[in-house]
């Protein structure tokens, strides 16, 4: 019954005059948009053809040259098929439901209607203004390709396709968002990515009930395993090379339209401390920087709490020589160490946040003012000790070595509860919080894969690609933590290396 | 084979993790005072006594795993149910739960005592106990995967702490080791009894065995775990005897923690303060495993959700901590745990052994 009634409605719209269609479209379906445009053309065979579109989101030149003018010049009597034949553009569709037509118009389509016909023809010519391919703003590389994703999913896909030009690259398309639909593409290597991961991610995307997916960062938070955690469980990256590298290693990438970032899943805790620069540089540099970043991470969250704990409760652990200079620098400070540290750490966060919000040119001045002037003045005024300034600066610096901004910030914020606990329970408080973080990390998963891999579950063979970076000649297999289909890289590549053809030969032979 | 436990594959773990589980459950608060306790009875022959007990413990592990293997994939409750029936199985498991809780509570109370004595004399034990209990509940909520992970990661985090004992080891006076072989029968027996306490925790196998994926290697890795714990105990005993003067060792309450006192670095003096705080990483997997054992066995007997029973443990341990604020009461509790451990750790597997053999023989005949 229901079906019949809708059919009747459709029949009531078509066939009708061009003006009626305009009225129906604009007033009923589109809520009277000011940019709704109708263009009526009379052909030589005295047929009236109407073109409907929203002029703000179509490419006007294409519409006039490719669609309107050939029809205008037509000499025969036209029907829909003939018109479709005349227009060289791809992606045409016949449509007779007025709501569907309105939806397409909003996505940048042109509706072509011959008066008194049964249905109309839709041609998609969307105009998408985006910034051009530019340098990445939030993630920086030394060696890598100096470009970042843009807001257009087509451009982003184009970059990914260019970097991985193999038929094994599989792309799945979803339209998500109940109220404001948005296009989302899931990209993975068909022959490498683990099927369970792909199915899991597909299930999460399709079952996602959301009004609006704003961009990649928002989407990544909506499909996380533990939305309450303070650690991100997917990497959201601006860098196409990092994105494609992860896909080539068997991970899954997600691109979101109108978002200049891609999501990489599943990931581990240690992948936040990896940068593609480690791969481009020599293996010694790569391994060293990766280990250094891990060390910096640990230092950045424990250095100031240790200061607070030692000065508040355990001054006996400080050696005599150090205690003297500490006492000298602290003798004018009127606050307890906890408050002293909190003041300085909060100031550090102010400087960081101000630097991030201000325009670049002002931001640089801000850094200088904050770093030198305030720092110097604070010590001279006797608010904090010199040594604490060093420690706070050191731990702030250490936290900025994390290549992922979200992770870096999470870790920096994590420092505050540790400082508070250090000020109330001393070392016990610090170790309590560290134990809590470790247990939390153990509990976390990314796409049901353990977050702490390859440390737990322990896979020693994966350490060469996460904690350190071994030379390519030795790098014969992919990390197994993600359970890729093929762990071995192409055999011939490794064997052809001259280093390994020396079996049985002596030096200088 | 009516009561086989079907653990889903994604919850099972590799047998190699048994090493870390057994190591962690054996090394806890006990090691801190073990050298003194054994020295009181066995004097310079303490390490010989330890080796003797270790041999017994290894064979107990062998027997336990033999029994578990006989019954394929089930835990203690399943085994008892099959051999003795429902009623008796429940009774024994209740005894085990009470015993686990006693050990758990005494370990928790003991650690809080370290902190109170070494760092915060004014702080209530209650607060520290509460902090640790939060961590325990949080990891129990993560399930078996997290519990095994905790024992693995905290092993890696803490094993170097014993490496620091190299500093006192370099100050050993070899005269302290003599005279050797001076042990009378009473000393030997008392020494054995005291050392037996250090092996509380082997019972974990009874409940964790069904979770092992490759059960054929379970024997190897659990023996290895016990061996690692024995090595650590042995090192601490040897260094304590050599480092302290004989009379001094007898009077020190916690000789192992005392040894950290003389270690110092250029930016860090008095490592005992650090060691006591860091001991939380050693004690945590231990307590978590016991808490898991309690919730797990309650689940096996009554299908009580582990989510709920962990809260019971938290409340009960809070009440317990409140009642054993004084050291004397804590010592009394420890004595109870120690004496009952001889039954639960050493006698119980031996008592169950004949039934397993009978079952094997019957099985082969069929």
PDB file of N, CA, C and O in Angstrom, chain A residues 263-306:
ATOM      1  N   UNK A 263      43.154   8.653   8.951  1.00  0.00           N
ATOM      2  CA  UNK A 263      43.252   7.849  10.167  1.00  0.00           C
ATOM      3  C   UNK A 263      44.007   6.569   9.829  1.00  0.00           C
ATOM      4  O   UNK A 263      43.793   5.991   8.766  1.00  0.00           O
ATOM      5  N   UNK A 264      44.867   6.158  10.723  1.00  0.00           N
ATOM      6  CA  UNK A 264      45.563   4.884  10.547  1.00  0.00           C
ATOM      7  C   UNK A 264      45.179   3.961  11.694  1.00  0.00           C
ATOM      8  O   UNK A 264      45.203   4.361  12.841  1.00  0.00           O
ATOM      9  N   UNK A 265      44.789   2.736  11.357  1.00  0.00           N
ATOM     10  CA  UNK A 265      44.394   1.763  12.386  1.00  0.00           C
ATOM     11  C   UNK A 265      44.778   0.362  11.925  1.00  0.00           C
ATOM     12  O   UNK A 265      44.845   0.130  10.732  1.00  0.00           O
ATOM     13  N   UNK A 266      45.021  -0.586  12.755  1.00  0.00           N
ATOM     14  CA  UNK A 266      45.239  -0.463  14.190  1.00  0.00           C
ATOM     15  C   UNK A 266      46.678  -0.040  14.459  1.00  0.00           C
ATOM     16  O   UNK A 266      47.548  -0.313  13.664  1.00  0.00           O
ATOM     17  N   UNK A 267      46.900   0.575  15.579  1.00  0.00           N
ATOM     18  CA  UNK A 267      48.261   1.017  15.891  1.00  0.00           C
ATOM     19  C   UNK A 267      48.637   0.548  17.287  1.00  0.00           C
ATOM     20  O   UNK A 267      47.806   0.043  18.031  1.00  0.00           O
ATOM     21  N   UNK A 268      49.900   0.720  17.626  1.00  0.00           N
ATOM     22  CA  UNK A 268      50.355   0.376  18.970  1.00  0.00           C
ATOM     23  C   UNK A 268      50.890   1.636  19.637  1.00  0.00           C
ATOM     24  O   UNK A 268      51.071   2.659  18.987  1.00  0.00           O
ATOM     25  N   UNK A 269      51.136   1.512  20.913  1.00  0.00           N
ATOM     26  CA  UNK A 269      51.633   2.663  21.673  1.00  0.00           C
ATOM     27  C   UNK A 269      52.942   3.171  21.087  1.00  0.00           C
ATOM     28  O   UNK A 269      53.159   4.367  20.963  1.00  0.00           O
ATOM     29  N   UNK A 270      53.803   2.242  20.686  1.00  0.00           N
ATOM     30  CA  UNK A 270      55.117   2.682  20.231  1.00  0.00           C
ATOM     31  C   UNK A 270      55.052   3.360  18.870  1.00  0.00           C
ATOM     32  O   UNK A 270      55.956   4.103  18.507  1.00  0.00           O
ATOM     33  N   UNK A 271      53.979   3.134  18.093  1.00  0.00           N
ATOM     34  CA  UNK A 271      53.953   3.766  16.777  1.00  0.00           C
ATOM     35  C   UNK A 271      53.731   5.273  16.882  1.00  0.00           C
ATOM     36  O   UNK A 271      53.946   5.986  15.907  1.00  0.00           O
ATOM     37  N   UNK A 272      53.320   5.754  18.041  1.00  0.00           N
ATOM     38  CA  UNK A 272      53.201   7.201  18.206  1.00  0.00           C
ATOM     39  C   UNK A 272      54.580   7.850  18.296  1.00  0.00           C
ATOM     40  O   UNK A 272      54.708   9.051  18.158  1.00  0.00           O
ATOM     41  N   UNK A 273      55.584   7.044  18.574  1.00  0.00           N
ATOM     42  CA  UNK A 273      56.922   7.592  18.728  1.00  0.00           C
ATOM     43  C   UNK A 273      57.781   7.312  17.506  1.00  0.00           C
ATOM     44  O   UNK A 273      58.979   7.431  17.547  1.00  0.00           O
ATOM     45  N   UNK A 274      57.110   6.877  16.427  1.00  0.00           N
ATOM     46  CA  UNK A 274      57.825   6.640  15.182  1.00  0.00           C
ATOM     47  C   UNK A 274      57.477   7.750  14.195  1.00  0.00           C
ATOM     48  O   UNK A 274      56.376   8.260  14.189  1.00  0.00           O
ATOM     49  N   UNK A 275      58.468   8.072  13.384  1.00  0.00           N
ATOM     50  CA  UNK A 275      58.216   9.049  12.335  1.00  0.00           C
ATOM     51  C   UNK A 275      58.779   8.453  11.051  1.00  0.00           C
ATOM     52  O   UNK A 275      59.693   7.630  11.099  1.00  0.00           O
ATOM     53  N   UNK A 276      58.224   8.850   9.902  1.00  0.00           N
ATOM     54  CA  UNK A 276      58.777   8.291   8.660  1.00  0.00           C
ATOM     55  C   UNK A 276      60.199   8.779   8.441  1.00  0.00           C
ATOM     56  O   UNK A 276      60.947   8.182   7.683  1.00  0.00           O
ATOM     57  N   UNK A 277      60.567   9.861   9.124  1.00  0.00           N
ATOM     58  CA  UNK A 277      61.942  10.328   9.033  1.00  0.00           C
ATOM     59  C   UNK A 277      62.947   9.270   9.477  1.00  0.00           C
ATOM     60  O   UNK A 277      64.065   9.220   8.975  1.00  0.00           O
ATOM     61  N   UNK A 278      62.531   8.444  10.436  1.00  0.00           N
ATOM     62  CA  UNK A 278      63.433   7.383  10.918  1.00  0.00           C
ATOM     63  C   UNK A 278      63.760   6.417   9.796  1.00  0.00           C
ATOM     64  O   UNK A 278      64.815   5.794   9.781  1.00  0.00           O
ATOM     65  N   UNK A 279      62.801   6.269   8.869  1.00  0.00           N
ATOM     66  CA  UNK A 279      63.026   5.327   7.769  1.00  0.00           C
ATOM     67  C   UNK A 279      63.850   5.983   6.675  1.00  0.00           C
ATOM     68  O   UNK A 279      64.713   5.347   6.078  1.00  0.00           O
ATOM     69  N   UNK A 280      63.599   7.278   6.435  1.00  0.00           N
ATOM     70  CA  UNK A 280      64.340   7.958   5.374  1.00  0.00           C
ATOM     71  C   UNK A 280      65.800   8.152   5.765  1.00  0.00           C
ATOM     72  O   UNK A 280      66.682   8.083   4.926  1.00  0.00           O
ATOM     73  N   UNK A 281      66.027   8.406   7.039  1.00  0.00           N
ATOM     74  CA  UNK A 281      67.403   8.617   7.476  1.00  0.00           C
ATOM     75  C   UNK A 281      68.142   7.290   7.593  1.00  0.00           C
ATOM     76  O   UNK A 281      67.594   6.231   7.339  1.00  0.00           O
ATOM     77  N   UNK A 282      69.387   7.353   7.983  1.00  0.00           N
ATOM     78  CA  UNK A 282      70.153   6.115   8.110  1.00  0.00           C
ATOM     79  C   UNK A 282      69.676   5.347   9.339  1.00  0.00           C
ATOM     80  O   UNK A 282      69.091   5.903  10.252  1.00  0.00           O
ATOM     81  N   UNK A 283      69.957   4.047   9.327  1.00  0.00           N
ATOM     82  CA  UNK A 283      69.363   3.216  10.379  1.00  0.00           C
ATOM     83  C   UNK A 283      69.869   3.565  11.771  1.00  0.00           C
ATOM     84  O   UNK A 283      69.133   3.440  12.748  1.00  0.00           O
ATOM     85  N   UNK A 284      71.098   4.030  11.853  1.00  0.00           N
ATOM     86  CA  UNK A 284      71.616   4.388  13.174  1.00  0.00           C
ATOM     87  C   UNK A 284      70.839   5.583  13.720  1.00  0.00           C
ATOM     88  O   UNK A 284      70.406   5.599  14.869  1.00  0.00           O
ATOM     89  N   UNK A 285      70.642   6.557  12.827  1.00  0.00           N
ATOM     90  CA  UNK A 285      69.899   7.756  13.246  1.00  0.00           C
ATOM     91  C   UNK A 285      68.487   7.367  13.648  1.00  0.00           C
ATOM     92  O   UNK A 285      67.978   7.782  14.682  1.00  0.00           O
ATOM     93  N   UNK A 286      67.870   6.539  12.793  1.00  0.00           N
ATOM     94  CA  UNK A 286      66.489   6.130  13.049  1.00  0.00           C
ATOM     95  C   UNK A 286      66.358   5.414  14.375  1.00  0.00           C
ATOM     96  O   UNK A 286      65.496   5.736  15.195  1.00  0.00           O
ATOM     97  N   UNK A 287      67.237   4.453  14.595  1.00  0.00           N
ATOM     98  CA  UNK A 287      67.153   3.682  15.839  1.00  0.00           C
ATOM     99  C   UNK A 287      67.408   4.571  17.038  1.00  0.00           C
ATOM    100  O   UNK A 287      66.697   4.512  18.048  1.00  0.00           O
ATOM    101  N   UNK A 288      68.420   5.423  16.901  1.00  0.00           N
ATOM    102  CA  UNK A 288      68.774   6.291  18.024  1.00  0.00           C
ATOM    103  C   UNK A 288      67.613   7.220  18.365  1.00  0.00           C
ATOM    104  O   UNK A 288      67.232   7.345  19.532  1.00  0.00           O
ATOM    105  N   UNK A 289      67.031   7.860  17.340  1.00  0.00           N
ATOM    106  CA  UNK A 289      65.973   8.826  17.649  1.00  0.00           C
ATOM    107  C   UNK A 289      64.757   8.128  18.228  1.00  0.00           C
ATOM    108  O   UNK A 289      64.094   8.674  19.099  1.00  0.00           O
ATOM    109  N   UNK A 290      64.457   6.926  17.743  1.00  0.00           N
ATOM    110  CA  UNK A 290      63.294   6.235  18.296  1.00  0.00           C
ATOM    111  C   UNK A 290      63.482   5.917  19.774  1.00  0.00           C
ATOM    112  O   UNK A 290      62.594   6.156  20.590  1.00  0.00           O
ATOM    113  N   UNK A 291      64.665   5.397  20.099  1.00  0.00           N
ATOM    114  CA  UNK A 291      64.930   5.086  21.507  1.00  0.00           C
ATOM    115  C   UNK A 291      64.940   6.368  22.341  1.00  0.00           C
ATOM    116  O   UNK A 291      64.430   6.406  23.456  1.00  0.00           O
ATOM    117  N   UNK A 292      65.480   7.427  21.726  1.00  0.00           N
ATOM    118  CA  UNK A 292      65.560   8.689  22.442  1.00  0.00           C
ATOM    119  C   UNK A 292      64.165   9.236  22.730  1.00  0.00           C
ATOM    120  O   UNK A 292      63.914   9.759  23.817  1.00  0.00           O
ATOM    121  N   UNK A 293      63.273   9.096  21.760  1.00  0.00           N
ATOM    122  CA  UNK A 293      61.917   9.604  21.975  1.00  0.00           C
ATOM    123  C   UNK A 293      61.225   8.863  23.113  1.00  0.00           C
ATOM    124  O   UNK A 293      60.527   9.467  23.928  1.00  0.00           O
ATOM    125  N   UNK A 294      61.431   7.535  23.167  1.00  0.00           N
ATOM    126  CA  UNK A 294      60.843   6.751  24.248  1.00  0.00           C
ATOM    127  C   UNK A 294      61.385   7.231  25.590  1.00  0.00           C
ATOM    128  O   UNK A 294      60.649   7.427  26.556  1.00  0.00           O
ATOM    129  N   UNK A 295      62.698   7.422  25.610  1.00  0.00           N
ATOM    130  CA  UNK A 295      63.347   7.885  26.839  1.00  0.00           C
ATOM    131  C   UNK A 295      62.817   9.262  27.220  1.00  0.00           C
ATOM    132  O   UNK A 295      62.507   9.538  28.392  1.00  0.00           O
ATOM    133  N   UNK A 296      62.675  10.124  26.209  1.00  0.00           N
ATOM    134  CA  UNK A 296      62.180  11.479  26.468  1.00  0.00           C
ATOM    135  C   UNK A 296      60.765  11.429  27.018  1.00  0.00           C
ATOM    136  O   UNK A 296      60.413  12.204  27.912  1.00  0.00           O
ATOM    137  N   UNK A 297      59.972  10.496  26.488  1.00  0.00           N
ATOM    138  CA  UNK A 297      58.593  10.373  26.973  1.00  0.00           C
ATOM    139  C   UNK A 297      58.585  10.035  28.464  1.00  0.00           C
ATOM    140  O   UNK A 297      57.865  10.650  29.253  1.00  0.00           O
ATOM    141  N   UNK A 298      59.414   9.039  28.829  1.00  0.00           N
ATOM    142  CA  UNK A 298      59.457   8.632  30.236  1.00  0.00           C
ATOM    143  C   UNK A 298      59.947   9.794  31.100  1.00  0.00           C
ATOM    144  O   UNK A 298      59.409  10.095  32.164  1.00  0.00           O
ATOM    145  N   UNK A 299      60.976  10.495  30.584  1.00  0.00           N
ATOM    146  CA  UNK A 299      61.534  11.597  31.349  1.00  0.00           C
ATOM    147  C   UNK A 299      60.520  12.715  31.504  1.00  0.00           C
ATOM    148  O   UNK A 299      60.402  13.310  32.586  1.00  0.00           O
ATOM    149  N   UNK A 300      59.799  13.005  30.430  1.00  0.00           N
ATOM    150  CA  UNK A 300      58.908  14.170  30.480  1.00  0.00           C
ATOM    151  C   UNK A 300      57.791  13.981  31.492  1.00  0.00           C
ATOM    152  O   UNK A 300      57.294  14.951  32.037  1.00  0.00           O
ATOM    153  N   UNK A 301      57.399  12.728  31.756  1.00  0.00           N
ATOM    154  CA  UNK A 301      56.328  12.588  32.740  1.00  0.00           C
ATOM    155  C   UNK A 301      56.844  12.306  34.150  1.00  0.00           C
ATOM    156  O   UNK A 301      56.065  12.343  35.085  1.00  0.00           O
ATOM    157  N   UNK A 302      58.129  12.032  34.321  1.00  0.00           N
ATOM    158  CA  UNK A 302      58.579  11.718  35.683  1.00  0.00           C
ATOM    159  C   UNK A 302      59.549  12.737  36.279  1.00  0.00           C
ATOM    160  O   UNK A 302      59.778  12.724  37.487  1.00  0.00           O
ATOM    161  N   UNK A 303      60.116  13.599  35.448  1.00  0.00           N
ATOM    162  CA  UNK A 303      61.206  14.452  35.947  1.00  0.00           C
ATOM    163  C   UNK A 303      60.729  15.427  37.030  1.00  0.00           C
ATOM    164  O   UNK A 303      61.255  15.435  38.143  1.00  0.00           O
ATOM    165  N   UNK A 304      59.716  16.230  36.712  1.00  0.00           N
ATOM    166  CA  UNK A 304      59.252  17.194  37.722  1.00  0.00           C
ATOM    167  C   UNK A 304      58.589  16.507  38.912  1.00  0.00           C
ATOM    168  O   UNK A 304      58.790  16.952  40.040  1.00  0.00           O
ATOM    169  N   UNK A 305      57.805  15.431  38.705  1.00  0.00           N
ATOM    170  CA  UNK A 305      57.288  14.736  39.893  1.00  0.00           C
ATOM    171  C   UNK A 305      58.392  14.241  40.817  1.00  0.00           C
ATOM    172  O   UNK A 305      58.264  14.340  42.041  1.00  0.00           O
ATOM    173  N   UNK A 306      59.506  13.761  40.239  1.00  0.00           N
ATOM    174  CA  UNK A 306      60.608  13.295  41.090  1.00  0.00           C
ATOM    175  C   UNK A 306      61.166  14.455  41.918  1.00  0.00           C
ATOM    176  O   UNK A 306      61.484  14.290  43.094  1.00  0.00           O
TER     177      UNK A 306
END
